[in-house]
Coordinates of C-alpha atoms (C1' of nucleotides) in Angstrom, one line a residue:
Chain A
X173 CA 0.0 0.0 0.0
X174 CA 2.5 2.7 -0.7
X175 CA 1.4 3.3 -4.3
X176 CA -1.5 6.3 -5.1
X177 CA -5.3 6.0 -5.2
X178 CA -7.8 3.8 -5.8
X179 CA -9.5 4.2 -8.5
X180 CA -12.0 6.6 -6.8
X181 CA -14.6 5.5 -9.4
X182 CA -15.6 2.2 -6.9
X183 CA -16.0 4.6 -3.9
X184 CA -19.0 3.0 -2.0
X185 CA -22.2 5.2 -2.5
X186 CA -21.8 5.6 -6.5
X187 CA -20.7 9.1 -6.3
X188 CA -17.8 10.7 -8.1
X189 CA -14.6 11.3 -6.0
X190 CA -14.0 9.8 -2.5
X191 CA -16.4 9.4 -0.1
X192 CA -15.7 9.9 3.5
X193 CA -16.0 6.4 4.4
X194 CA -13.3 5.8 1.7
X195 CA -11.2 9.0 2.9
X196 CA -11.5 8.0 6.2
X197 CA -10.1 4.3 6.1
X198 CA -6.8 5.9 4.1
X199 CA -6.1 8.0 6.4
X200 CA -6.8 5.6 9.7
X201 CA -3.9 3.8 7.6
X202 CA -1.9 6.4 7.4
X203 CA -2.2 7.6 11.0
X204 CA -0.9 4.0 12.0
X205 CA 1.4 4.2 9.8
X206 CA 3.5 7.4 11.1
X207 CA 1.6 8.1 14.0
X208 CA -1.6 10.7 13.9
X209 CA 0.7 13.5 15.1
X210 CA 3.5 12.9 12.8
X211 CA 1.2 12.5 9.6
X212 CA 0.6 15.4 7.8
X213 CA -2.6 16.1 5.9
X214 CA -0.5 16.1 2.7
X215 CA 0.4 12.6 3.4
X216 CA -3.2 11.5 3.4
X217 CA -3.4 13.8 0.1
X218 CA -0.8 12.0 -1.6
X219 CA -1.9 9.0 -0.8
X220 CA -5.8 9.5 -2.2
X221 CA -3.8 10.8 -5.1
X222 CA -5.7 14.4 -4.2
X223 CA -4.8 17.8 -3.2
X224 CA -5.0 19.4 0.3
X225 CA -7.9 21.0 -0.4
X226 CA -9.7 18.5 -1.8
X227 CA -9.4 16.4 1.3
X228 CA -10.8 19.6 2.7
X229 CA -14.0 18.9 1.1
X230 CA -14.6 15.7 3.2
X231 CA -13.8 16.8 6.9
X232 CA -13.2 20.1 8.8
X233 CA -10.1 19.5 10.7
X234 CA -7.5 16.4 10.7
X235 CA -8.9 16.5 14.9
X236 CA -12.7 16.0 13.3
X237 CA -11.5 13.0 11.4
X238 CA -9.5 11.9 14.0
X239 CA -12.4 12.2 16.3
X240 CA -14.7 10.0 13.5
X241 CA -12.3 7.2 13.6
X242 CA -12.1 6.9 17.4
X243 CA -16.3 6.5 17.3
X244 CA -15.8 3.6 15.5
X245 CA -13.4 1.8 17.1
X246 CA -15.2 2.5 21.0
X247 CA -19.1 2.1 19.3
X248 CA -17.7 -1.6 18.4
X249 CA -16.1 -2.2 21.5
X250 CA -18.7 -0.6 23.8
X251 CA -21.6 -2.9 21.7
X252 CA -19.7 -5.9 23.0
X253 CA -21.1 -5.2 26.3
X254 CA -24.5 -4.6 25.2
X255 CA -24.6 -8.4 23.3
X256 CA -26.4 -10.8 25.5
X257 CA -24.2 -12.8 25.6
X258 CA -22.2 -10.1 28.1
X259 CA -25.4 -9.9 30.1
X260 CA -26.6 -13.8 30.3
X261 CA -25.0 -16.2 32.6
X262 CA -22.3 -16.6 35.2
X263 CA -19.6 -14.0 35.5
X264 CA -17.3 -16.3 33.7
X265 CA -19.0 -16.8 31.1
X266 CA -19.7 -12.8 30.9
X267 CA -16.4 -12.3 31.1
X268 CA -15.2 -15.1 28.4
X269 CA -18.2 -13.6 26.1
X270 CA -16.2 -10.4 26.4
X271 CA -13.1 -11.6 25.7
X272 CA -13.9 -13.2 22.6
X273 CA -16.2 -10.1 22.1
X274 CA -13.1 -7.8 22.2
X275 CA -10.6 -9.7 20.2
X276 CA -13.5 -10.1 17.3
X277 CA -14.2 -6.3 17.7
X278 CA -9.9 -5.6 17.8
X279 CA -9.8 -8.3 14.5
X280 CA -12.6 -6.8 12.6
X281 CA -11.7 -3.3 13.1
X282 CA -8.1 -3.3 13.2
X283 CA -6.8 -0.1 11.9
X284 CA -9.1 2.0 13.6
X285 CA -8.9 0.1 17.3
X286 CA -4.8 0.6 16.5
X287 CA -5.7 3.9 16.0
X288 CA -7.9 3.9 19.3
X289 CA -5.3 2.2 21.2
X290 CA -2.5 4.7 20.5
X291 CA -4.3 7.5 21.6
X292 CA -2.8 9.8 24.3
X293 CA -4.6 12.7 25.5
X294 CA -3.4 15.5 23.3
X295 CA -6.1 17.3 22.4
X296 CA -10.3 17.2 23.3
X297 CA -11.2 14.0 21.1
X298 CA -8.6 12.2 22.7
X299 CA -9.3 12.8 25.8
X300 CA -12.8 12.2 25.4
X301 CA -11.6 8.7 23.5
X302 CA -9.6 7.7 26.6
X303 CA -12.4 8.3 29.2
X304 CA -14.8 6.1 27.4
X305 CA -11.8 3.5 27.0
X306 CA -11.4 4.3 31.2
X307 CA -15.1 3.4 31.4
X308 CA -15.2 0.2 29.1
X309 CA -12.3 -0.6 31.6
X310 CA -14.1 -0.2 34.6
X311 CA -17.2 -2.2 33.3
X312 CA -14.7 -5.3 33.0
X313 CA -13.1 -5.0 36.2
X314 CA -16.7 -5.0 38.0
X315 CA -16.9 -8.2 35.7
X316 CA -13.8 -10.0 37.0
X317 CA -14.6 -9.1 40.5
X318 CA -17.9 -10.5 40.5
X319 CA -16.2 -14.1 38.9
X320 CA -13.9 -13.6 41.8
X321 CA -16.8 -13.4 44.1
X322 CA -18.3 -16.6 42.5
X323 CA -15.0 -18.7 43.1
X324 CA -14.3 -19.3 39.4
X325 CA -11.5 -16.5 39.2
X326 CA -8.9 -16.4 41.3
X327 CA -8.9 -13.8 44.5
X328 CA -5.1 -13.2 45.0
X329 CA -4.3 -10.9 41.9
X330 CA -6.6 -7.6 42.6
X331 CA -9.3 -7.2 40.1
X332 CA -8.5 -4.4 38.5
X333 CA -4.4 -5.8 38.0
X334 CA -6.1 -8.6 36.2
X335 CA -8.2 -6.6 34.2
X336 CA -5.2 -4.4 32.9
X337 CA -3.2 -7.8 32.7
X338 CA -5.1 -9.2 30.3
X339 CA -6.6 -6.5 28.3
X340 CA -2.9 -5.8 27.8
X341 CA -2.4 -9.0 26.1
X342 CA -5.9 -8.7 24.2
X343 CA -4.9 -4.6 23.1
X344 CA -1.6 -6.0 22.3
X345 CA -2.8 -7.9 19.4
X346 CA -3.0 -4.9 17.8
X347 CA 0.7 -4.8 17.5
X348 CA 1.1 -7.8 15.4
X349 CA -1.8 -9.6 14.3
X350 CA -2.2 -9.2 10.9
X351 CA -5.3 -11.0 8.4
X352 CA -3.8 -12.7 6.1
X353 CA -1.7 -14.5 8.1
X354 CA -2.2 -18.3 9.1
X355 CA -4.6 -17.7 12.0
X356 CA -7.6 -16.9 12.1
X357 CA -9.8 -14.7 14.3
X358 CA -11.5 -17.6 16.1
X359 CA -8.4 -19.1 16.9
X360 CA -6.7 -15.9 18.2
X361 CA -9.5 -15.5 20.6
X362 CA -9.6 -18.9 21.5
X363 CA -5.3 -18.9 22.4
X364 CA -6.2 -15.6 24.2
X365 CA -8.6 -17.2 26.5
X366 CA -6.5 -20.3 26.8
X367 CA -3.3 -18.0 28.2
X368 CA -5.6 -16.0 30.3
X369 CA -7.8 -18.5 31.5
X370 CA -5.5 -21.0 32.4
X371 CA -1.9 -20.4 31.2
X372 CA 0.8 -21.4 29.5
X373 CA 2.2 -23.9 32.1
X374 CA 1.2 -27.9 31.3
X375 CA -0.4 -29.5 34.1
Chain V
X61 CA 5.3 18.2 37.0
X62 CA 3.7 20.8 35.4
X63 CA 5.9 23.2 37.2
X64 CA 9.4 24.8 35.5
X65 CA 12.6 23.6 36.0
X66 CA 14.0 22.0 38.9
X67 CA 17.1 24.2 40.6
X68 CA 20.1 23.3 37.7
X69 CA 22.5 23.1 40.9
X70 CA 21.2 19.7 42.1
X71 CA 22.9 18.2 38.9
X72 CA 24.4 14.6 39.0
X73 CA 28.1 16.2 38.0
X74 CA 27.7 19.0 40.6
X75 CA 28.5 21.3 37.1
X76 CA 26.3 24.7 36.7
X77 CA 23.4 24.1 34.8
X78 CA 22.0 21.2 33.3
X79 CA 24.0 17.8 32.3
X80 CA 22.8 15.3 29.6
X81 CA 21.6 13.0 32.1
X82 CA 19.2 15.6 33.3
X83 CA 18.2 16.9 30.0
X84 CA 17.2 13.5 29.2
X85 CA 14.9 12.6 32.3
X86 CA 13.1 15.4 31.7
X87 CA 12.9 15.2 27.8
X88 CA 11.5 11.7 28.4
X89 CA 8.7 12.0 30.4
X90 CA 7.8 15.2 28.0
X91 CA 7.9 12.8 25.3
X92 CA 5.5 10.7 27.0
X93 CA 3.0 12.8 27.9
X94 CA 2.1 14.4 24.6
X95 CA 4.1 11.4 22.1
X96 CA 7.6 12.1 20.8
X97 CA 6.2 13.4 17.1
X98 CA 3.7 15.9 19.0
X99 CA 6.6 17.4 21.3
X100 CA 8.2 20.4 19.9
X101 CA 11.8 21.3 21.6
X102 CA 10.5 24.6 22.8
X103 CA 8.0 22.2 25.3
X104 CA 11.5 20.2 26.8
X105 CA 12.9 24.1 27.2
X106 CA 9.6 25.3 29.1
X107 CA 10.1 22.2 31.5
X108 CA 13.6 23.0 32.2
X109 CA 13.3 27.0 32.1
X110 CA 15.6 26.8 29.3
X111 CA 15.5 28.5 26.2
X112 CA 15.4 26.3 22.8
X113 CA 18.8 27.0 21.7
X114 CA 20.2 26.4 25.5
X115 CA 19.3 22.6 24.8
X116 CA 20.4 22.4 21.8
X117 CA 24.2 22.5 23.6
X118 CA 22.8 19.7 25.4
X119 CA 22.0 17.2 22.2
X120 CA 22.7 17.8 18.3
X121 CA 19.3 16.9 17.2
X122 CA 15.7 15.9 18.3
X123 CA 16.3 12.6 17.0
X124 CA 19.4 11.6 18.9
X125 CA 17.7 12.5 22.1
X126 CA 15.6 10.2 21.1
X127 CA 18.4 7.7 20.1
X128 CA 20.1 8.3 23.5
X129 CA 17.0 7.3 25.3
X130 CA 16.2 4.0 23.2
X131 CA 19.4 3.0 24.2
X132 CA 19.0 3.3 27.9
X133 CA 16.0 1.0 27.5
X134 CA 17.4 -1.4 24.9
X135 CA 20.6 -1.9 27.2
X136 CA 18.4 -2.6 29.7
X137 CA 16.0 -5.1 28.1
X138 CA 19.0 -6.7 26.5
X139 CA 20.9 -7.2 29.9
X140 CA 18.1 -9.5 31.0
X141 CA 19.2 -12.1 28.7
X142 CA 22.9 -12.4 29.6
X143 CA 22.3 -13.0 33.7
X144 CA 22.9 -16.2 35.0
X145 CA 19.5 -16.5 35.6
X146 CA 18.1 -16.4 31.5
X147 CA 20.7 -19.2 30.8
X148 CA 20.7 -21.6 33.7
X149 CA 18.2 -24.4 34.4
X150 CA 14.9 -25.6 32.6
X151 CA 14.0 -23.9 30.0
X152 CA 10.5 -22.8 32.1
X153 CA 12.9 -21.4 34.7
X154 CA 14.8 -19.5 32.3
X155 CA 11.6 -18.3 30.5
X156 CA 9.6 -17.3 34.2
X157 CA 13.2 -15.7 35.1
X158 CA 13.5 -13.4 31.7
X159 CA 9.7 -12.6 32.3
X160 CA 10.3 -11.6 36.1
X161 CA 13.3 -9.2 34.5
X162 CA 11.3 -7.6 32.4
X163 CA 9.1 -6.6 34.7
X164 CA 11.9 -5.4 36.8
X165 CA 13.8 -4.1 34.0
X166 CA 10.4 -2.0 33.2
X167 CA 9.3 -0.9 36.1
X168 CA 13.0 0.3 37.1
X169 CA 12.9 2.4 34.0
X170 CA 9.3 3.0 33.1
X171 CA 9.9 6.1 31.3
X172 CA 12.3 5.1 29.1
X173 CA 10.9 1.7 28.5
X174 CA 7.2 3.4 27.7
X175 CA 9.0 5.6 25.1
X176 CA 11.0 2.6 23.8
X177 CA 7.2 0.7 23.4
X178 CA 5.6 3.6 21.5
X179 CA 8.6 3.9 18.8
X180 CA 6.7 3.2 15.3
X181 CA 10.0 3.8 12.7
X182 CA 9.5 7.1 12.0
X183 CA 13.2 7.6 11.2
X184 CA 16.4 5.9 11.2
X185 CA 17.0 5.5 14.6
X186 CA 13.6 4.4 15.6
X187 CA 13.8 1.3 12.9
X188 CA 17.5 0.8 14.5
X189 CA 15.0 0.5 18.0
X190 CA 12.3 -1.8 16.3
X191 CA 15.1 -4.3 15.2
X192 CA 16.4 -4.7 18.5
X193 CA 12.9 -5.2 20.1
X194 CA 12.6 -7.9 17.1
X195 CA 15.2 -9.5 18.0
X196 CA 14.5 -10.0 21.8
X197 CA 11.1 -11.3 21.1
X198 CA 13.0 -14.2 18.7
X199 CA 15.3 -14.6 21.9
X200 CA 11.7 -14.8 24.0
X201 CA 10.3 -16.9 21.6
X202 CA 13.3 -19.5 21.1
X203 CA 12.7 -20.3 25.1
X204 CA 8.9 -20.7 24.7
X205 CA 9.6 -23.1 22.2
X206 CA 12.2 -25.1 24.3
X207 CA 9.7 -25.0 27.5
X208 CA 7.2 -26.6 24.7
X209 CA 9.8 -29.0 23.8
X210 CA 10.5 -29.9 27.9
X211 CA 6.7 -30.3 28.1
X212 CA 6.7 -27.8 30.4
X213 CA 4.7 -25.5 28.5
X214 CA 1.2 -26.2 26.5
X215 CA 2.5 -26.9 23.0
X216 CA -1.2 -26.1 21.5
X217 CA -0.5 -22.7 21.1
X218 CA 2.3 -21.5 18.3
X219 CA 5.6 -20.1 20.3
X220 CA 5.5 -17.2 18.8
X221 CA 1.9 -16.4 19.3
X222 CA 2.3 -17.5 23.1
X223 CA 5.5 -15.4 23.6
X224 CA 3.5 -12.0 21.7
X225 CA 0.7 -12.1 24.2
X226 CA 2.4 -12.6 27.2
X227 CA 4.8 -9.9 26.2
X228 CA 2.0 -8.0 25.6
X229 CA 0.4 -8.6 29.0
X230 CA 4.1 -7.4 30.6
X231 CA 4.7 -4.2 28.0
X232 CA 1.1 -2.9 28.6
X233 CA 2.8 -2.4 32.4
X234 CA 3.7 1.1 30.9
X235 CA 0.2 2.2 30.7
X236 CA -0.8 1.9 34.0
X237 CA 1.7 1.2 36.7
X238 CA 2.9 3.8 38.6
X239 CA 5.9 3.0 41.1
X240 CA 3.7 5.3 44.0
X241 CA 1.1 3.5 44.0
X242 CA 0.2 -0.1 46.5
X243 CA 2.1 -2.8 44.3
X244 CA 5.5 -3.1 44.7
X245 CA 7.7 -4.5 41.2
X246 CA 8.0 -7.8 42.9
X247 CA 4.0 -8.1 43.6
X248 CA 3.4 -7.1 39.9
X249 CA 6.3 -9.4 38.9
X250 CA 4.4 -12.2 40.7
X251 CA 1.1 -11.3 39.1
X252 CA 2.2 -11.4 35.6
X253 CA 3.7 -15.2 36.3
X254 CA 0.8 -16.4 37.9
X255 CA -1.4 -15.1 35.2
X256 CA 1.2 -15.8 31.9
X257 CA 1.9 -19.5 33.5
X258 CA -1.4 -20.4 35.4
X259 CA -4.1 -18.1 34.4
X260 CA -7.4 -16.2 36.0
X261 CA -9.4 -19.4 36.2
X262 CA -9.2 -21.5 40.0
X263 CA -9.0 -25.0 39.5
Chain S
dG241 C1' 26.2 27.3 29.3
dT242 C1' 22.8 30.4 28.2
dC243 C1' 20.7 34.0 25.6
dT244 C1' 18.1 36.8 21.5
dA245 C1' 17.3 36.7 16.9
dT246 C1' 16.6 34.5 12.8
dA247 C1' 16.7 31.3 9.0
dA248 C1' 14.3 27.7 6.3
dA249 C1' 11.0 24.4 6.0
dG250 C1' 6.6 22.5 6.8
dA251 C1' 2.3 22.4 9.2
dG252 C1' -3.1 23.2 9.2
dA253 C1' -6.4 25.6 7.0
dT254 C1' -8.9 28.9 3.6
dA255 C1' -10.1 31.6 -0.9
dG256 C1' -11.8 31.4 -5.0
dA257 C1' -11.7 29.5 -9.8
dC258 C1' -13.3 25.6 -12.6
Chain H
dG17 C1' -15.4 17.6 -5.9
dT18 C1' -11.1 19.1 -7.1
dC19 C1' -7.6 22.4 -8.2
dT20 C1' -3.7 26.3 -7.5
dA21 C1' -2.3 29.8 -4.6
dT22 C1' -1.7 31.6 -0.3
dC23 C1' -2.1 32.9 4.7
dT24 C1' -0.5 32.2 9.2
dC25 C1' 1.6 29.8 12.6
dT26 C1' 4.9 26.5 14.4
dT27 C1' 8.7 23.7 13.8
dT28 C1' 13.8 22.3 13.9
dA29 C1' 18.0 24.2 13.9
dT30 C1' 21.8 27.7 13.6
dA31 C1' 24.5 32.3 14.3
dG32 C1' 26.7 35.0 17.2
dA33 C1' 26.8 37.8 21.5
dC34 C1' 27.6 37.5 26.6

DNA sequence: GTCTATAAAGAGATAGAC
DNA sequence: GTCTATCTCTTTATAGAC
């Protein structure tokens, strides 16, 4: 992906040009790519194969689109805990269902949870993007303490440890993972609950 | 720290003004707050109540701050793998002993180690950083495999996937720990083994 | 070792034509 | 919907005085 432009003729609606869902995956690419900070709007330009301005046409500010990418990424994550399979069952289960729920979410979405993920506080979107990240946090911890509280999770690591633990190692998949390779999403979320459920060590 | 300048006279040389080693501290944890791209130098001279060019003594460029830093946590990182400890015993003791350094390693040096983590090869020196990093996960992953091979360690999960999550349950340390707060390194140390080895589930 | 002043380049964003 | 041209501001880095 370091060539120009897609044809913009197949752009998703029929319309001539770019549409902003088309505009906005680019650049979510880009952003991963060098950073959001470090990527200038030119980049995205040359990119789309289009002028400044032009890109102009499609958002108001590189913070707006920034800001339109960070809404997806926490609407798909924040729907996980809506499913009912996140409300249905013991807290294990819960918490497994969200689990699987998140790296689904993290596979399907990749670029724009990468984006989410790298986020630090630098300007009003982010900030707003991190509290609801703080938020979908806290709904997980409440989850891992109530499967404490029903015996099925272990008591001596503090909830909210475990919760950062392994929602490192679920975030972190980010990192790596990649599509096309050899495994699939299924699988990935089935070797993530394995490690976090019940380790690496043989018994 | 969102005060100006500690007094220049408490510096490590007991020279006027500030040595590299100071410079650097502080350039660090600016670089983490708002993400090395996003921090211009005239934010490090603020911090310090130095103007732009006064730094500039300090370091030739932006980037080999940068470089200077990476080092630090490289070094560190590296120095893991050549104690006694990462090449003595079963391969599962070497493995839960490099993942106990880590921890140490980061924690001990959590700034620089959180910079080191967020490095996406923006420029020469941060590629130079990401093929060192690669090449300590290989080293990681080379043990998981021999645990595997002992037994020790569930061979139903690929090495290298195994070693990428675990590493990135112990990296995603750097977005959360602080060294003030209840958990000691050693505690957290002990939290990532029981969860990397044994997992959240009681048996 | 620090300063003021400034150069040179690149950033985000807008104006107005087509 | 896209373009060229431009504005304004900020950036990294340097020059040269003290």
């Amino acid at each position: 992906m370091t060539t120009a432009a897609e044809p913009p003729v197949a752009s998703r609606r029929g319309r001539p040009g770019y549409d902003q869902d088309a505009v906005l995956d680019v650049a979510v690419a880009v952003f991963n790519e060098h950073g959001f900070d470090a990527t200038p709007i030119s980049a995205l330009a040359d990119r789309l194969g289009l002028s400044k301005s032009a890109l102009y046409h499609h958002f108001d500010s590189k913070e707006q689109l920034l800001g339109v990418a960070l809404e997806e990424a926490l609407g798909a994550l924040e729907g996980v805990l809506v499913e009912p399979g996140a409300t249905e069952g013991t807290a294990t289960e819960r918490l497994a269902f969200v689990l699987r729920g998140a790296v689904r979410v993290l596979v399907a979405r990749l670029p724009y949870v990468t984006l989410l993920l790298r986020v630090r506080g630098n300007s009003a979107v982010e900030r707003s993007a991190l509290e609801r990240r703080r938020a979908f946090d806290h709904a997980i911890t409440a989850l891992v303490r109530e499967a404490q509280a029903e015996g099925s999770v272990r008591a001596d690591i503090e909830a909210s440890v475990a919760t950062r633990l392994v929602f490192g190692m679920v975030n972190s998949i980010v990192e790596w993972y990649r599509p096309t390779g050899p495994e699939g999403a299924d699988e990935l979320a089935g070797d993530v609950l394995a490690v976090a459920l019940d380790g690496l060590r043989t018994r």
